[in-house]
mmCIF file of C-alpha atoms in Angstrom:
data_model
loop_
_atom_site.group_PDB
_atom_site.id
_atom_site.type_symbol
_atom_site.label_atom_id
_atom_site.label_comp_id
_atom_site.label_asym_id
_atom_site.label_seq_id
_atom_site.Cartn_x
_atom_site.Cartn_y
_atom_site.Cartn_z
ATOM 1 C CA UNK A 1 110.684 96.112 91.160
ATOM 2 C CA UNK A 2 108.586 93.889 89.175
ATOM 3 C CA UNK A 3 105.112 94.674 89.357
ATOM 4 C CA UNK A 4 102.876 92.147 91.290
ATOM 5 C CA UNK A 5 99.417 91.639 92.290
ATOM 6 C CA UNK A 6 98.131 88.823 94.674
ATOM 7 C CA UNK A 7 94.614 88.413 95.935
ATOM 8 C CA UNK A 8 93.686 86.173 99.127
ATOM 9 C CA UNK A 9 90.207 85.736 100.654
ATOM 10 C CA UNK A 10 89.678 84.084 104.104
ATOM 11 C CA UNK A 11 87.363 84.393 106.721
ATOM 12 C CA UNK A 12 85.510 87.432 105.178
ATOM 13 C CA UNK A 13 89.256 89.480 104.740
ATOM 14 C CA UNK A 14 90.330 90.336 100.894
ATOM 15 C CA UNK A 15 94.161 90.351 101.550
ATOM 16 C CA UNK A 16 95.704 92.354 98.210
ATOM 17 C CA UNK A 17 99.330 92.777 97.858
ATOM 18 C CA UNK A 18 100.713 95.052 95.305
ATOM 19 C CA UNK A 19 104.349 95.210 94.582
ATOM 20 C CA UNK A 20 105.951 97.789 92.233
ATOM 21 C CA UNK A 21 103.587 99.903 89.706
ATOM 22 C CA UNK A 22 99.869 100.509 90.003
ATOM 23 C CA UNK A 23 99.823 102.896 86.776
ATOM 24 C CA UNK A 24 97.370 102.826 83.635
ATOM 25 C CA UNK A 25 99.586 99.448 82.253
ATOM 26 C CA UNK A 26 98.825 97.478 84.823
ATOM 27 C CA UNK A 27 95.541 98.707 86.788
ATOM 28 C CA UNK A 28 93.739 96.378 84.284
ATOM 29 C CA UNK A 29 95.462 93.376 85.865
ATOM 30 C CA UNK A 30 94.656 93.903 89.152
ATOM 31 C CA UNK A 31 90.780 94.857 88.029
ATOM 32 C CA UNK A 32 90.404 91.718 86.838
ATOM 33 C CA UNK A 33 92.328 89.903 89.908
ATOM 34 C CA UNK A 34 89.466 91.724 91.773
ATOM 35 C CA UNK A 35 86.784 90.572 89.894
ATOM 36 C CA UNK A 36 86.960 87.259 90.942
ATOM 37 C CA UNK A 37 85.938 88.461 94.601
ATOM 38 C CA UNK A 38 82.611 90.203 93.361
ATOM 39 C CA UNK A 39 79.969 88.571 95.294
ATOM 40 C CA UNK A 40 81.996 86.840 97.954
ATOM 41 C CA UNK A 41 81.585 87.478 101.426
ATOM 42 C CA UNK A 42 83.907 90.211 102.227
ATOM 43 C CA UNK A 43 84.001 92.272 105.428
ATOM 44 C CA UNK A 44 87.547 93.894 104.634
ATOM 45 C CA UNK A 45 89.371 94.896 101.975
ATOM 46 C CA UNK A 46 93.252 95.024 102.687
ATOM 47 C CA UNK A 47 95.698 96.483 100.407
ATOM 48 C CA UNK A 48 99.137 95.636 101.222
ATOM 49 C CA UNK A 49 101.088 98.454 99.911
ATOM 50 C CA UNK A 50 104.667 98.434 101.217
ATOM 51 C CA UNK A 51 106.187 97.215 98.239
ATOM 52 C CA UNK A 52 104.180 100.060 95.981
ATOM 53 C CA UNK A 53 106.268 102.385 94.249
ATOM 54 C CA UNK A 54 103.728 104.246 91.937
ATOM 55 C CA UNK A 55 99.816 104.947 91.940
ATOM 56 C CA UNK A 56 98.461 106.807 88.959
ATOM 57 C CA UNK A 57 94.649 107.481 88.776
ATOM 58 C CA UNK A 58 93.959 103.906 87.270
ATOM 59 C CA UNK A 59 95.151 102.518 90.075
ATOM 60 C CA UNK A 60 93.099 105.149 92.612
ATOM 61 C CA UNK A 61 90.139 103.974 90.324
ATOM 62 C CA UNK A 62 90.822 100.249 90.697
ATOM 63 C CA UNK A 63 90.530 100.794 94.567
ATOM 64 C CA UNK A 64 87.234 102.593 94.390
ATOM 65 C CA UNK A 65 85.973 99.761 92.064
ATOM 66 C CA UNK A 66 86.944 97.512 94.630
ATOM 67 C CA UNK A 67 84.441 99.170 97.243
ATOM 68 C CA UNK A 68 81.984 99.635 94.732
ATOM 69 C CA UNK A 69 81.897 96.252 93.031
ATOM 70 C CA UNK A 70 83.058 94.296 95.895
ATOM 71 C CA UNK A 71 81.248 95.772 99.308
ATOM 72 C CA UNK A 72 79.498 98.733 100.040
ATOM 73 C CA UNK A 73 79.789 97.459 103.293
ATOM 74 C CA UNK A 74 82.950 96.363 103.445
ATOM 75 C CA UNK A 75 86.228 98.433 105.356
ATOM 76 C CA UNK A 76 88.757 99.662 103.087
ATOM 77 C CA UNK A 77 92.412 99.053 104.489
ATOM 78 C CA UNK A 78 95.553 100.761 103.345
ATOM 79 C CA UNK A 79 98.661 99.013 104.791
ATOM 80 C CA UNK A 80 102.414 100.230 105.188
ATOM 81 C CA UNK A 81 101.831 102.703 101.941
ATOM 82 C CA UNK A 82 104.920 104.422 100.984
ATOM 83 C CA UNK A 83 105.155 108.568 101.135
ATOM 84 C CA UNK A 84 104.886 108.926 97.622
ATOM 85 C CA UNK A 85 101.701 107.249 97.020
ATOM 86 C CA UNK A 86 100.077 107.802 99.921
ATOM 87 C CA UNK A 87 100.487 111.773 99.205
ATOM 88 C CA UNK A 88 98.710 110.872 95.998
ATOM 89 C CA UNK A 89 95.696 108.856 98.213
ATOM 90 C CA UNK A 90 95.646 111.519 99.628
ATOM 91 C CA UNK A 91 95.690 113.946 96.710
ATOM 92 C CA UNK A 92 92.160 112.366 95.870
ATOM 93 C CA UNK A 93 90.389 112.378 99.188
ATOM 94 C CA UNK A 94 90.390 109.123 99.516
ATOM 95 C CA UNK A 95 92.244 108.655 102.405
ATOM 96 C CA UNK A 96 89.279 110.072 104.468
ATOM 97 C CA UNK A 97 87.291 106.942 103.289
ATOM 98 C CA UNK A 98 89.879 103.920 104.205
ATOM 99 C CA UNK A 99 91.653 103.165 107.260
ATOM 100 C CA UNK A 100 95.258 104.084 106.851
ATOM 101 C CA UNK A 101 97.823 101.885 109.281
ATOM 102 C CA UNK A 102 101.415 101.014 108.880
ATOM 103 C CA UNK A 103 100.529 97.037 109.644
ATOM 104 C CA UNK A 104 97.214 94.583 109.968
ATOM 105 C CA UNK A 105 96.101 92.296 112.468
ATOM 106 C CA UNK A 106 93.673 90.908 111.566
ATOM 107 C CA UNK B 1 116.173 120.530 74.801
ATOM 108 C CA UNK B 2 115.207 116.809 73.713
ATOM 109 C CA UNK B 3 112.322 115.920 71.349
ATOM 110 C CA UNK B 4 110.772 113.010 70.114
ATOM 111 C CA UNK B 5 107.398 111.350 69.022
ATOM 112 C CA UNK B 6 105.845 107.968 69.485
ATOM 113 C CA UNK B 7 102.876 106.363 68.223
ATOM 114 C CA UNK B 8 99.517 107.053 70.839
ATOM 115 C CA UNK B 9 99.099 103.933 71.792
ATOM 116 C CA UNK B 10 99.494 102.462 76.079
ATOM 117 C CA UNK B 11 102.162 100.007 75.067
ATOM 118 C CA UNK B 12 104.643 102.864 73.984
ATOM 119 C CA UNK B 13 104.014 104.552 77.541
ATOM 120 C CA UNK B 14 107.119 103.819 79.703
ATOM 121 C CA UNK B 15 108.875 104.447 76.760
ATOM 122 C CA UNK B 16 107.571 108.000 76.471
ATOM 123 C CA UNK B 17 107.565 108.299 80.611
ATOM 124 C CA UNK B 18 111.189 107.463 80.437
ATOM 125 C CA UNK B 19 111.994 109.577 78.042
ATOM 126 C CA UNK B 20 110.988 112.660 80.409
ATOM 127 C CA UNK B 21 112.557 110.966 83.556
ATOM 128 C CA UNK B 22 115.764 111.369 81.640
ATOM 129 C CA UNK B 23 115.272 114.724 80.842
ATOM 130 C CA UNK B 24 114.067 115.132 84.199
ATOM 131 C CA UNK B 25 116.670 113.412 86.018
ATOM 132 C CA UNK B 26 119.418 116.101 83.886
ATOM 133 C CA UNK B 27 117.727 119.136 85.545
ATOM 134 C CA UNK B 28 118.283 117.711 88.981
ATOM 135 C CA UNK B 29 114.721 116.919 90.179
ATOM 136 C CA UNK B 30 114.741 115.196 93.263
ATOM 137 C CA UNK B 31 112.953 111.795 93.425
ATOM 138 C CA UNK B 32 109.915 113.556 95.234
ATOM 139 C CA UNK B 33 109.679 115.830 92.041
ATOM 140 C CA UNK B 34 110.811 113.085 89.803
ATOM 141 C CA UNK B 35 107.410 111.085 90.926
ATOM 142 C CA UNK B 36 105.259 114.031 90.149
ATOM 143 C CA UNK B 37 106.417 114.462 86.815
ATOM 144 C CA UNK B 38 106.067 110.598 86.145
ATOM 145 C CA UNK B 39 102.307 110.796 87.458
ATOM 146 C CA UNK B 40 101.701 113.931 85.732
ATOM 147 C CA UNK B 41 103.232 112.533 82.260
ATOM 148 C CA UNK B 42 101.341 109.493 82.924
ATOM 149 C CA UNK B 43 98.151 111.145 83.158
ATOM 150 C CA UNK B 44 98.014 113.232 80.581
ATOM 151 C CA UNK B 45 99.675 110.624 77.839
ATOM 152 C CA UNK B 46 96.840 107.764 78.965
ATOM 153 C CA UNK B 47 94.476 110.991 78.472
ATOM 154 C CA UNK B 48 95.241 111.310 74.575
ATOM 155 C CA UNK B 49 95.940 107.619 74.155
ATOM 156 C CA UNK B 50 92.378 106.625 74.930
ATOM 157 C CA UNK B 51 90.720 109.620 74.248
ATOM 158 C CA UNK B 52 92.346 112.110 71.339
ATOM 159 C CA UNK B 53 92.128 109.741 68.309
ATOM 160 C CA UNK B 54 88.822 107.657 68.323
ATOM 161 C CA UNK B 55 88.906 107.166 64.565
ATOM 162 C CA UNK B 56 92.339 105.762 64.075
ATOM 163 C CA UNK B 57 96.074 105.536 65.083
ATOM 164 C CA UNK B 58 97.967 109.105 66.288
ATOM 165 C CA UNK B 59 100.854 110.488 67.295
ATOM 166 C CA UNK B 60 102.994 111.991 70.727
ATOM 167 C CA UNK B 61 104.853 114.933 70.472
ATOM 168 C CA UNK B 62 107.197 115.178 73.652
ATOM 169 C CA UNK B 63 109.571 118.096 73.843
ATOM 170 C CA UNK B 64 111.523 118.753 76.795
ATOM 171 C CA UNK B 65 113.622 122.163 78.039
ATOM 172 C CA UNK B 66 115.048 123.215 80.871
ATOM 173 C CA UNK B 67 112.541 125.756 83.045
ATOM 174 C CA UNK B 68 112.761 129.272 82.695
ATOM 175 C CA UNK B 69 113.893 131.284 86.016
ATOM 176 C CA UNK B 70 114.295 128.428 88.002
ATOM 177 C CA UNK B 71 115.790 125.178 87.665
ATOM 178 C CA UNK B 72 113.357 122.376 86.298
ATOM 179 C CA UNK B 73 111.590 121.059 83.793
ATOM 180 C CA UNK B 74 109.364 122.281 81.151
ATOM 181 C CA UNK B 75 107.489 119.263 79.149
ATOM 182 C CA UNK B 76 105.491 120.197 75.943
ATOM 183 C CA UNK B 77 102.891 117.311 74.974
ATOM 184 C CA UNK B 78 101.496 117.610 71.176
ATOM 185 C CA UNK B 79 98.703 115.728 69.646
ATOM 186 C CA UNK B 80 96.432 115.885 66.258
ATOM 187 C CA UNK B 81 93.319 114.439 68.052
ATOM 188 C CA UNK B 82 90.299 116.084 68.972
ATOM 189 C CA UNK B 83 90.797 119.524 70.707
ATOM 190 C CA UNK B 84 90.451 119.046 74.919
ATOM 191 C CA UNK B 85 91.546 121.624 77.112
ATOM 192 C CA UNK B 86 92.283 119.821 80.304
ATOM 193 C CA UNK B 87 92.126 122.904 81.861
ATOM 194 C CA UNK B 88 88.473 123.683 81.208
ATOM 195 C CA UNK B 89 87.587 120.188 82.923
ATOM 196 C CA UNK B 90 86.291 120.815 86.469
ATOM 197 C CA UNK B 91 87.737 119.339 89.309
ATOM 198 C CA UNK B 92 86.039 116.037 91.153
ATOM 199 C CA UNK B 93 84.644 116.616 94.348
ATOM 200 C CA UNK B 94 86.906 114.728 96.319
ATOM 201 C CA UNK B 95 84.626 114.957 99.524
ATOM 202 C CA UNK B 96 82.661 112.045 97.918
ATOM 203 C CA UNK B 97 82.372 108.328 100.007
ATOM 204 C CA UNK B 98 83.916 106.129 97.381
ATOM 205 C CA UNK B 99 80.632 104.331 96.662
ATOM 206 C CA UNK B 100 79.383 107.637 95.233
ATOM 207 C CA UNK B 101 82.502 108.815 93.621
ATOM 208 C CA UNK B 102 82.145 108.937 89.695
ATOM 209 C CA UNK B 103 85.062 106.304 87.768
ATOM 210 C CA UNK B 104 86.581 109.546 85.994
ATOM 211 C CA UNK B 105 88.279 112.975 86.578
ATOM 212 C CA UNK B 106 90.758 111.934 88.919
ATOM 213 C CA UNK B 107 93.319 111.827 86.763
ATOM 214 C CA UNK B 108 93.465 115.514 85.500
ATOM 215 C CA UNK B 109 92.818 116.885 88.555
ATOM 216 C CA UNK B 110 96.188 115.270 89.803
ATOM 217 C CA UNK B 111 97.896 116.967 87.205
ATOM 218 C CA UNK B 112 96.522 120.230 88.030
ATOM 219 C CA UNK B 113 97.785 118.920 92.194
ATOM 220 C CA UNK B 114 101.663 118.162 90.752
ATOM 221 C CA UNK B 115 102.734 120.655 88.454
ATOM 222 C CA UNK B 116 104.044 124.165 89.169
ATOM 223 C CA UNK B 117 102.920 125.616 86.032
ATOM 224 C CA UNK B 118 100.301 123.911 83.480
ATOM 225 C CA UNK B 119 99.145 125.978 80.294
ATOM 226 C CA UNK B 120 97.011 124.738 77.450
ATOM 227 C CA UNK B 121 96.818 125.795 73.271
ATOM 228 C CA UNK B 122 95.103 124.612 70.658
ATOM 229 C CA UNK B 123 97.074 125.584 67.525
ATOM 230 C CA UNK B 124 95.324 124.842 63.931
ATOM 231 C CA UNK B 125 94.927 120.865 64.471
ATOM 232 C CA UNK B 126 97.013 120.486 67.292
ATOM 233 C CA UNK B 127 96.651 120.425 71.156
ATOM 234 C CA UNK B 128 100.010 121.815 72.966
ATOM 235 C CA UNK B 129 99.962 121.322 76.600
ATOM 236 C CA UNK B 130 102.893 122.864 78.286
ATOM 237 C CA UNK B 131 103.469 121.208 81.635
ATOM 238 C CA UNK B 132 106.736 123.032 84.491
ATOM 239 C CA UNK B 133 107.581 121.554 87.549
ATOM 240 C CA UNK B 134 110.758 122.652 89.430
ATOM 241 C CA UNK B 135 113.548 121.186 90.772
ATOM 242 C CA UNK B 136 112.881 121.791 94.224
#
């Protein structure tokens, strides 16, 4: 699958939907996509990852960049990730910092 | 056994990732193994890529065999850069809120998570890391 990144902010929810890789050739992409939300108001961050077949550890790092640059405050949302990656979320300890669901309302 | 070398640089890596998938793929790794070697490979190529050769352009040894004992693969990774022992790199303390986690670390530490068998030798200029994980 083509690899994919699209950002969406409304009413204080980052919506991010990643399709295909999140590895060390295209973490940088989504970085930037993400910069463009530093400073915003942003209660939640939302990955959408069903359409993720890879994380590396760019790609772990580009998530904890988001909390860091974007909110502190802000909830951390992993949505509908696939076995694979989530093993490696989970891997990192990371998992115990983000709410992991299989869908969002928001 | 299959053996090749590329030029260190991140726009030759799915090149070099594929060309351990196919090995991989030979020695009948299931796609949950399959992924492990991928992030493995990954990590450890990016690793030399930005870090082994500050000075200048270098080069990716990749030699792959079948296991020994079991069925598998064993991947040997070569580089002339500076001498790093991935194995003398202690682990990140994943118990740390992501607001207080440092950027690095992660990456070798997932390599340590994945494989079955990691071993590490600096011969003359060169750093050999050998890298198993098996089939099942």
């Amino acid at each position: 699958m083509e690899t994919t990144f699209a950002t969406e902010l409304k009413d204080g929810i980052a919506r991010i939907t990643l399709v295909g890789k999140l590895d060390a050739t295209h973490a940088p992409a989504l970085q930037e996509a993400l910069k463009g939300l530093i400073g915003q108001p942003v209660d939640k961050i939302v990955f959408f990852a069903r359409d993720l077949d890879y994380i590396a550890s760019a790609g772990l790092r580009v998530i904890i960049f988001a909390k860091q640059q974007i909110g502190a405050g802000a909830q951390v949302y992993l949505v509908g990730a696939q076995a694979p990656v989530l093993d490696v979320v989970k891997m990192s300890g990371l998992d115990t910092f983000m709410t992991v669901q299989d869908a969002f309302d928001a | 056994m299959s053996e090749s070398s590329f030029p260190a640089t991140l726009d030759r890596l799915d090149e070099m990732i594929a060309f351990i998938l196919d090995f991989a793929e030979r020695q009948g790794l299931n796609p949950g193994a399959a992924y492990k070697v991928r992030l493995a490979a990954e990590e450890v190529l990016v690793n030399i890529v930005k870090h082994a050769y500050p000075d200048g352009p270098g080069t990716i040894g990749i030699a792959c065999a079948p296991a020994e004992g079991a069925a598998g693969i064993a991947i040997e990774i070569k580089d002339t850069g500076l001498p790093f022992n991935p194995l003398e790199k202690s682990d990140p303390d994943t118990a740390l809120p992501m607001e207080e986690r440092p950027i690095g670390g992660l990456g070798i530490f997932l390599v340590k998570k994945v494989m079955d068998d990691i071993g590490y030798v600096r011969d003359g200029d060169t750093n050999i890391l050998r890298l198993v994980k098996h089939a099942s």
